[in-house]
Coordinates of C-alpha atoms and ligand atoms in Angstrom, one line a residue:
X298 CA 17.1 -6.9 23.4
X299 CA 18.8 -8.2 20.3
X300 CA 17.9 -6.4 17.1
X301 CA 15.9 -8.4 14.5
X302 CA 18.1 -10.1 11.9
X303 CA 17.1 -7.6 9.2
X304 CA 18.8 -4.8 11.2
X305 CA 21.7 -6.6 12.8
X306 CA 24.4 -6.2 10.2
X307 CA 22.9 -3.4 8.1
X308 CA 23.1 -0.5 10.5
X309 CA 26.0 1.9 11.1
X310 CA 24.2 3.5 14.0
X311 CA 21.3 2.5 16.2
X312 CA 19.1 5.0 14.4
X313 CA 15.8 5.3 12.4
X314 CA 15.0 8.6 10.6
X315 CA 11.3 8.9 11.4
X316 CA 8.6 9.3 8.8
X317 CA 7.3 12.9 8.5
X318 CA 4.1 14.1 6.8
X319 CA 5.0 16.5 3.9
X320 CA 8.7 16.3 4.8
X321 CA 10.1 12.9 3.9
X322 CA 10.2 11.2 0.5
X323 CA 12.5 8.8 -1.4
X324 CA 15.4 11.3 -1.6
X325 CA 15.7 11.5 2.2
X326 CA 15.0 7.8 2.8
X327 CA 17.5 6.7 0.2
X328 CA 20.2 9.1 1.6
X329 CA 19.6 7.6 5.1
X330 CA 19.7 3.9 4.0
X331 CA 22.9 4.5 2.1
X332 CA 24.5 5.8 5.3
X333 CA 23.4 2.7 7.3
X334 CA 20.4 4.2 9.1
X335 CA 16.8 3.3 8.5
X336 CA 15.2 5.9 6.2
X337 CA 11.4 6.2 5.9
X338 CA 8.4 8.1 4.5
X339 CA 4.7 8.1 5.1
X340 CA 2.7 6.5 2.3
X341 CA 0.4 9.6 2.4
X342 CA 3.3 11.8 1.2
X343 CA 2.2 10.7 -2.2
X344 CA -1.3 11.9 -3.1
X345 CA -2.4 8.5 -4.6
X346 CA -1.7 4.8 -4.1
X347 CA -0.3 4.7 -7.7
X348 CA 2.2 7.4 -6.8
X349 CA 3.1 5.6 -3.6
X350 CA 3.8 2.4 -5.7
X351 CA 6.2 4.4 -7.9
X352 CA 8.1 5.4 -4.8
X353 CA 8.3 1.7 -3.6
X354 CA 9.7 0.7 -7.0
X355 CA 12.2 3.5 -6.9
X356 CA 13.3 2.5 -3.4
X357 CA 13.7 -1.2 -4.2
X358 CA 15.6 -0.5 -7.5
X359 CA 17.9 2.2 -6.2
X360 CA 18.8 0.3 -3.0
X361 CA 19.4 -3.0 -5.0
X362 CA 21.7 -1.1 -7.4
X363 CA 23.6 0.6 -4.5
X364 CA 24.1 -2.7 -2.6
X365 CA 25.5 -4.3 -5.7
X366 CA 28.0 -1.5 -6.4
X367 CA 28.8 -1.0 -2.7
X368 CA 29.0 -4.5 -1.2
X369 CA 31.2 -3.4 1.7
X370 CA 29.0 -0.5 2.8
X371 CA 26.3 -1.1 5.5
X372 CA 23.1 -0.3 3.7
X373 CA 20.0 -0.2 5.9
X374 CA 16.5 -1.3 5.0
X375 CA 13.8 1.3 4.5
X376 CA 10.5 1.8 6.3
X377 CA 7.1 3.1 5.2
X378 CA 4.5 4.6 7.6
X379 CA 0.8 3.7 7.3
X380 CA -1.8 5.6 9.2
X381 CA -4.3 2.9 10.1
X382 CA -7.4 4.9 10.8
X383 CA -10.8 5.3 9.2
X384 CA -9.9 8.9 8.3
X385 CA -7.4 7.3 5.8
X386 CA -9.4 5.5 3.2
X387 CA -6.2 4.4 1.4
X388 CA -4.6 2.3 4.1
X389 CA -5.7 -1.1 3.0
X390 CA -4.7 -0.5 -0.7
X391 CA -1.4 0.9 0.5
X392 CA -0.8 -2.2 2.7
X393 CA -1.4 -4.4 -0.3
X394 CA 1.3 -2.5 -2.1
X395 CA 3.7 -2.9 0.8
X396 CA 3.1 -6.7 0.5
X397 CA 3.5 -6.7 -3.3
X398 CA 6.8 -4.8 -3.1
X399 CA 7.9 -6.5 0.2
X400 CA 8.6 -3.2 2.1
X401 CA 11.1 -4.3 4.7
X402 CA 9.6 -2.3 7.7
X403 CA 6.1 -1.0 8.0
X404 CA 5.6 1.6 10.7
X405 CA 2.0 1.9 11.9
X406 CA 0.4 4.8 13.7
X407 CA -3.0 4.6 15.3
X408 CA -5.2 1.4 15.3
X409 CA -5.5 -2.1 13.8
X410 CA -1.9 -3.3 14.1
X411 CA -2.9 -7.0 14.0
X412 CA -4.1 -6.9 10.4
X413 CA -0.9 -5.2 9.3
X414 CA 1.3 -7.7 11.3
X415 CA -0.3 -10.7 9.5
X416 CA 0.2 -9.2 6.1
X417 CA 3.8 -7.9 6.7
X418 CA 5.0 -11.1 8.4
X419 CA 3.7 -13.1 5.4
X420 CA 6.8 -12.0 3.4
X421 CA 9.2 -11.7 6.3
X422 CA 8.9 -7.9 6.9
X423 CA 8.8 -6.2 10.3
X424 CA 6.1 -4.0 11.9
X425 CA 7.0 -1.2 14.3
X426 CA 4.0 0.5 16.0
X427 CA 4.1 3.9 17.7
X428 CA 2.6 4.5 21.1
X429 CA 2.5 7.2 23.7
X430 CA 1.6 5.1 26.7
X431 CA 1.7 1.6 28.2
X432 CA -1.9 0.7 27.5
X433 CA -1.3 1.1 23.7
X434 CA 2.1 -0.7 24.0
X435 CA 0.3 -3.7 25.6
X436 CA -2.2 -3.8 22.7
X437 CA 0.6 -3.6 20.2
X438 CA 2.5 -6.4 21.9
X439 CA -0.6 -8.6 21.8
X440 CA -1.0 -7.9 18.1
X441 CA 2.5 -9.3 17.6
X442 CA 4.4 -6.3 16.4
X443 CA 8.2 -6.6 16.2
X444 CA 9.0 -3.1 17.5
X445 CA 7.3 -0.5 19.6
X446 CA 8.2 3.2 19.2
X447 CA 8.0 5.1 22.5
X448 CA 6.8 8.6 21.4
X449 CA 7.7 10.5 24.6
X450 CA 7.0 14.1 25.7
X451 CA 8.8 16.7 23.6
X452 CA 8.5 14.8 20.3
X453 CA 7.6 16.4 17.0
X454 CA 4.3 15.4 15.3
X455 CA 1.6 13.7 17.5
X456 CA 3.8 13.7 20.6
X457 CA 3.1 12.0 23.9
X458 CA 3.2 13.5 27.3
X459 CA 5.1 11.0 29.3
X460 CA 8.7 11.4 30.3
X461 CA 11.0 9.3 28.1
X462 CA 12.7 7.6 31.1
X463 CA 9.4 6.4 32.5
X464 CA 7.9 5.5 29.1
X465 CA 10.7 3.2 28.1
X466 CA 10.5 1.3 31.4
X467 CA 6.7 1.1 31.2
X468 CA 7.0 -0.4 27.6
X469 CA 9.7 -2.8 28.6
X470 CA 7.4 -4.1 31.4
X471 CA 5.0 -5.4 28.8
X472 CA 7.1 -6.0 25.7
X473 CA 10.4 -7.9 25.1
X474 CA 10.8 -6.9 21.4
X475 CA 12.7 -4.0 19.8
X476 CA 12.0 -0.6 21.5
X477 CA 12.6 2.7 19.7
X478 CA 12.8 5.9 21.6
X479 CA 11.4 9.2 20.1
X480 CA 11.3 12.7 21.4
X481 CA 13.9 15.4 21.2
X482 CA 16.8 13.3 20.3
X483 CA 19.3 15.3 18.2
X484 CA 22.9 14.3 19.1
X485 CA 24.9 11.0 18.9
X486 CA 25.0 10.8 22.7
X487 CA 21.2 10.9 22.8
X488 CA 21.3 7.5 21.0
X489 CA 23.6 6.1 23.7
X490 CA 21.3 7.5 26.4
X491 CA 18.3 5.7 24.7
X492 CA 20.3 2.4 24.7
X493 CA 21.3 2.9 28.3
X494 CA 17.6 3.2 29.2
X495 CA 16.9 -0.1 27.6
X496 CA 15.7 1.1 24.1
X497 CA 17.4 -0.5 21.1
X498 CA 17.2 2.3 18.6
X499 CA 16.8 6.1 18.5
X500 CA 14.0 7.5 16.4
X501 CA 14.7 11.0 15.1
X502 CA 12.2 13.2 13.2
X503 CA 12.8 17.0 13.7
X504 CA 16.6 16.7 13.3
X505 CA 16.1 15.3 9.8
X506 CA 13.8 18.2 8.7
X507 CA 17.0 20.2 8.6
X508 CA 18.8 18.1 6.0
X509 CA 19.2 19.1 2.4
X510 CA 17.3 16.0 1.3
X511 CA 14.1 16.8 3.2
X512 CA 11.1 18.4 1.4
X513 CA 10.8 21.3 3.9
X514 CA 10.8 24.9 2.8
X515 CA 13.9 27.0 3.7
X516 CA 11.7 29.2 5.9
X517 CA 10.6 26.1 7.9
X518 CA 14.2 25.0 8.3
X519 CA 15.2 28.6 9.4
X520 CA 12.4 28.6 12.0
X521 CA 13.8 25.4 13.4
X522 CA 17.2 27.0 13.7
X523 CA 15.8 30.0 15.5
X524 CA 13.3 28.1 17.8
X525 CA 14.0 26.9 21.3
X526 CA 12.3 24.2 23.3
X527 CA 9.9 26.8 24.9
X528 CA 8.6 27.6 21.5
X529 CA 7.1 24.2 21.0
X530 CA 3.3 24.2 21.7
X531 CA 1.6 20.9 22.2
X532 CA -2.0 21.5 21.1
X533 CA -5.0 19.7 19.6
X534 CA -6.0 23.0 17.8
X535 CA -4.5 22.0 14.4
X536 CA -5.0 18.2 14.1
X537 CA -7.9 17.6 16.4
X538 CA -5.5 15.5 18.6
X539 CA -2.5 17.0 20.4
X540 CA 0.6 17.6 18.2
X541 CA 3.7 19.8 18.6
X542 CA 4.0 23.0 16.5
X543 CA 6.4 25.9 16.6
X544 CA 4.8 29.0 18.3
X545 CA 6.1 31.2 15.5
X546 CA 4.2 29.4 12.8
X547 CA 1.0 29.2 14.9
X548 CA 1.2 32.9 15.4
X549 CA 1.9 33.5 11.7
X550 CA -1.2 31.4 10.8
X551 CA -3.4 33.5 13.1
X552 CA -4.0 31.1 16.0
X553 CA -5.1 32.7 19.2
X554 CA -2.2 31.8 21.4
X555 CA -4.0 32.2 24.7
X556 CA -6.3 29.4 23.8
X557 CA -3.7 26.9 22.6
X558 CA -2.1 25.5 25.7
X559 CA -4.6 22.7 26.3
X560 CA -2.5 19.6 25.6
X561 CA -3.6 16.3 27.0
X562 CA -3.2 12.6 26.5
X563 CA -3.4 11.7 22.8
X564 CA -6.9 10.2 22.1
X565 CA -7.4 9.0 18.6
X566 CA -11.2 8.5 19.0
X567 CA -13.5 10.7 17.0
X568 CA -11.3 13.7 17.0
X569 CA -8.7 13.2 14.3
X570 CA -9.4 15.5 11.3
X571 CA -9.9 14.1 7.8
X572 CA -6.6 13.7 6.0
X573 CA -7.2 16.5 3.4
X574 CA -7.8 18.9 6.2
X575 CA -4.6 17.7 7.9
X576 CA -2.6 18.3 4.8
X577 CA -3.9 21.9 4.5
X578 CA -3.2 22.6 8.1
X579 CA 0.3 21.1 8.3
X580 CA 1.4 23.0 5.1
X581 CA 1.0 26.3 6.9
X582 CA 1.6 25.4 10.6
X583 CA 4.9 23.7 11.1
X584 CA 5.4 20.8 13.4
X585 CA 8.7 20.2 15.3
X586 CA 9.8 18.8 18.6
X587 CA 11.6 20.3 21.6
X588 CA 14.9 19.2 20.1
X589 CA 14.8 22.4 17.9
X590 CA 17.0 24.1 20.5
X591 CA 19.8 21.7 19.5
X592 CA 19.5 22.2 15.8
X593 CA 21.7 25.0 14.3
X594 CA 22.2 24.0 10.7
X595 CA 21.0 22.4 7.6
X596 CA 23.3 19.7 6.2
X597 CA 23.3 16.7 3.9
X598 CA 22.3 13.4 5.5
X599 CA 25.8 11.9 5.0
X600 CA 27.4 14.8 7.0
X601 CA 24.7 14.5 9.7
X602 CA 25.2 10.8 10.1
X603 CA 29.0 11.2 10.2
X604 CA 28.6 13.7 13.0
X605 CA 26.1 11.6 14.9
X606 CA 28.5 8.6 14.7
X607 CA 31.4 10.7 16.0
X608 CA 29.3 12.0 18.9
X609 CA 28.1 8.5 19.7
X610 CA 31.6 7.1 19.7
X611 CA 33.0 9.9 21.8
X612 CA 30.1 9.6 24.3
X613 CA 30.7 5.9 24.6
X614 CA 34.4 6.3 25.2
X615 CA 33.8 9.1 27.7
X616 CA 31.3 6.9 29.6
X617 CA 33.6 3.9 29.6
X618 CA 36.5 5.9 30.9
X619 CA 34.5 7.4 33.8
X620 CA 32.9 4.1 34.8
X621 CA 35.9 1.7 34.5
Ligands
FMN202 C1 6.8 17.6 10.6 C2 6.5 16.2 11.3 C3 5.6 15.4 10.6 C4 5.4 14.1 11.1 N1 4.6 13.3 10.4 C5 4.4 12.0 10.9 C6 3.6 11.0 10.1 O1 3.1 11.3 9.1 N2 3.5 9.8 10.6 C7 4.1 9.4 11.8 O2 3.9 8.3 12.2 N3 4.8 10.3 12.5 C8 5.0 11.5 12.1 N4 5.7 12.4 12.8 C9 6.4 12.0 14.1 C10 7.8 11.4 13.8 O3 7.6 10.2 13.0 C11 8.5 11.1 15.1 O4 7.8 10.3 15.9 C12 8.9 12.4 15.8 O5 9.3 13.4 14.9 C13 10.1 12.1 16.8 O6 10.3 13.2 17.6 P1 11.4 14.3 17.3 O7 10.8 15.1 16.2 O8 11.5 15.1 18.5 O9 12.7 13.7 16.9 C14 6.0 13.7 12.4 C15 6.9 14.6 13.0 C16 7.1 15.8 12.5 C17 8.1 16.7 13.1

């Protein structure tokens, strides 16, 4: 699937740095965009809509200045995540701000994508919607989204339970737009694997927690370096819906570990906790995906993107030489 025009000549790698609650802000998003990958943050990482608007102004001004002083550098557009759910009373006000400041890409989680699509398309923006199964992908396609994020098993945050290979195929059956694959991707070759499956872009969260521009504590980053995939517990105990957390941080917060392994299909019905409770919980219990086992360092975004590019190029060359 060809990429939307907005992304065609602005990316140095087929990569979006995913929005992360309490972790990503303008510093991380700007560093990503300046390296030619989409940077993002959740609107809710600012406590008020006024604060969120300040961030949008900062993003637009800094990227415009960077583009004018670096006309030959591929500079990616940025994205903002809106949680479209009745537990988030701000989402409509925040959407109006996205329209006012013409946010290039709006990433929606949970319901009501069609209202967002109409608003964002009015100024030429794109809407990407994240899903964990084909049923929700079909709904998003009907709502007219431009991209669907396949949140597969092993992802950080509110992860899905479906194998990534199967999930990408299931989404492609019902959607011919841009597909982004999320869940445990950490290396450049993982981006190539996503493309080989039929996805257009990789969507990486956990890997970007361990950058110097993220808002994570050092203890959080160190726990990621020490954790392996078996340490990731997918449980509804913290959020009300299943999400991935590091065992070490659940233990430190006093959760009874023998009761936690009750993951199931994500169901955003009545169960999601109010946003203030979520904020309290996620501050002390740290989310990460199974890709932790592949993360051994903390480095600036520029160095990470350089390494990912090298790995991507090497993997492509290796594959071409073995298949020709
Ligand atoms: C700490 C953390 C916070 C997250 N917060 C959000 C969020 O606020 N909104 C959202 O749409 N996704 C959120 N996610 C999910 C990511 O956007 C992305 O789907 C996921 O991290 C991809 O999987 P990976 O971590 O294995 O790369 C979060 C993930 C993590 C690890």
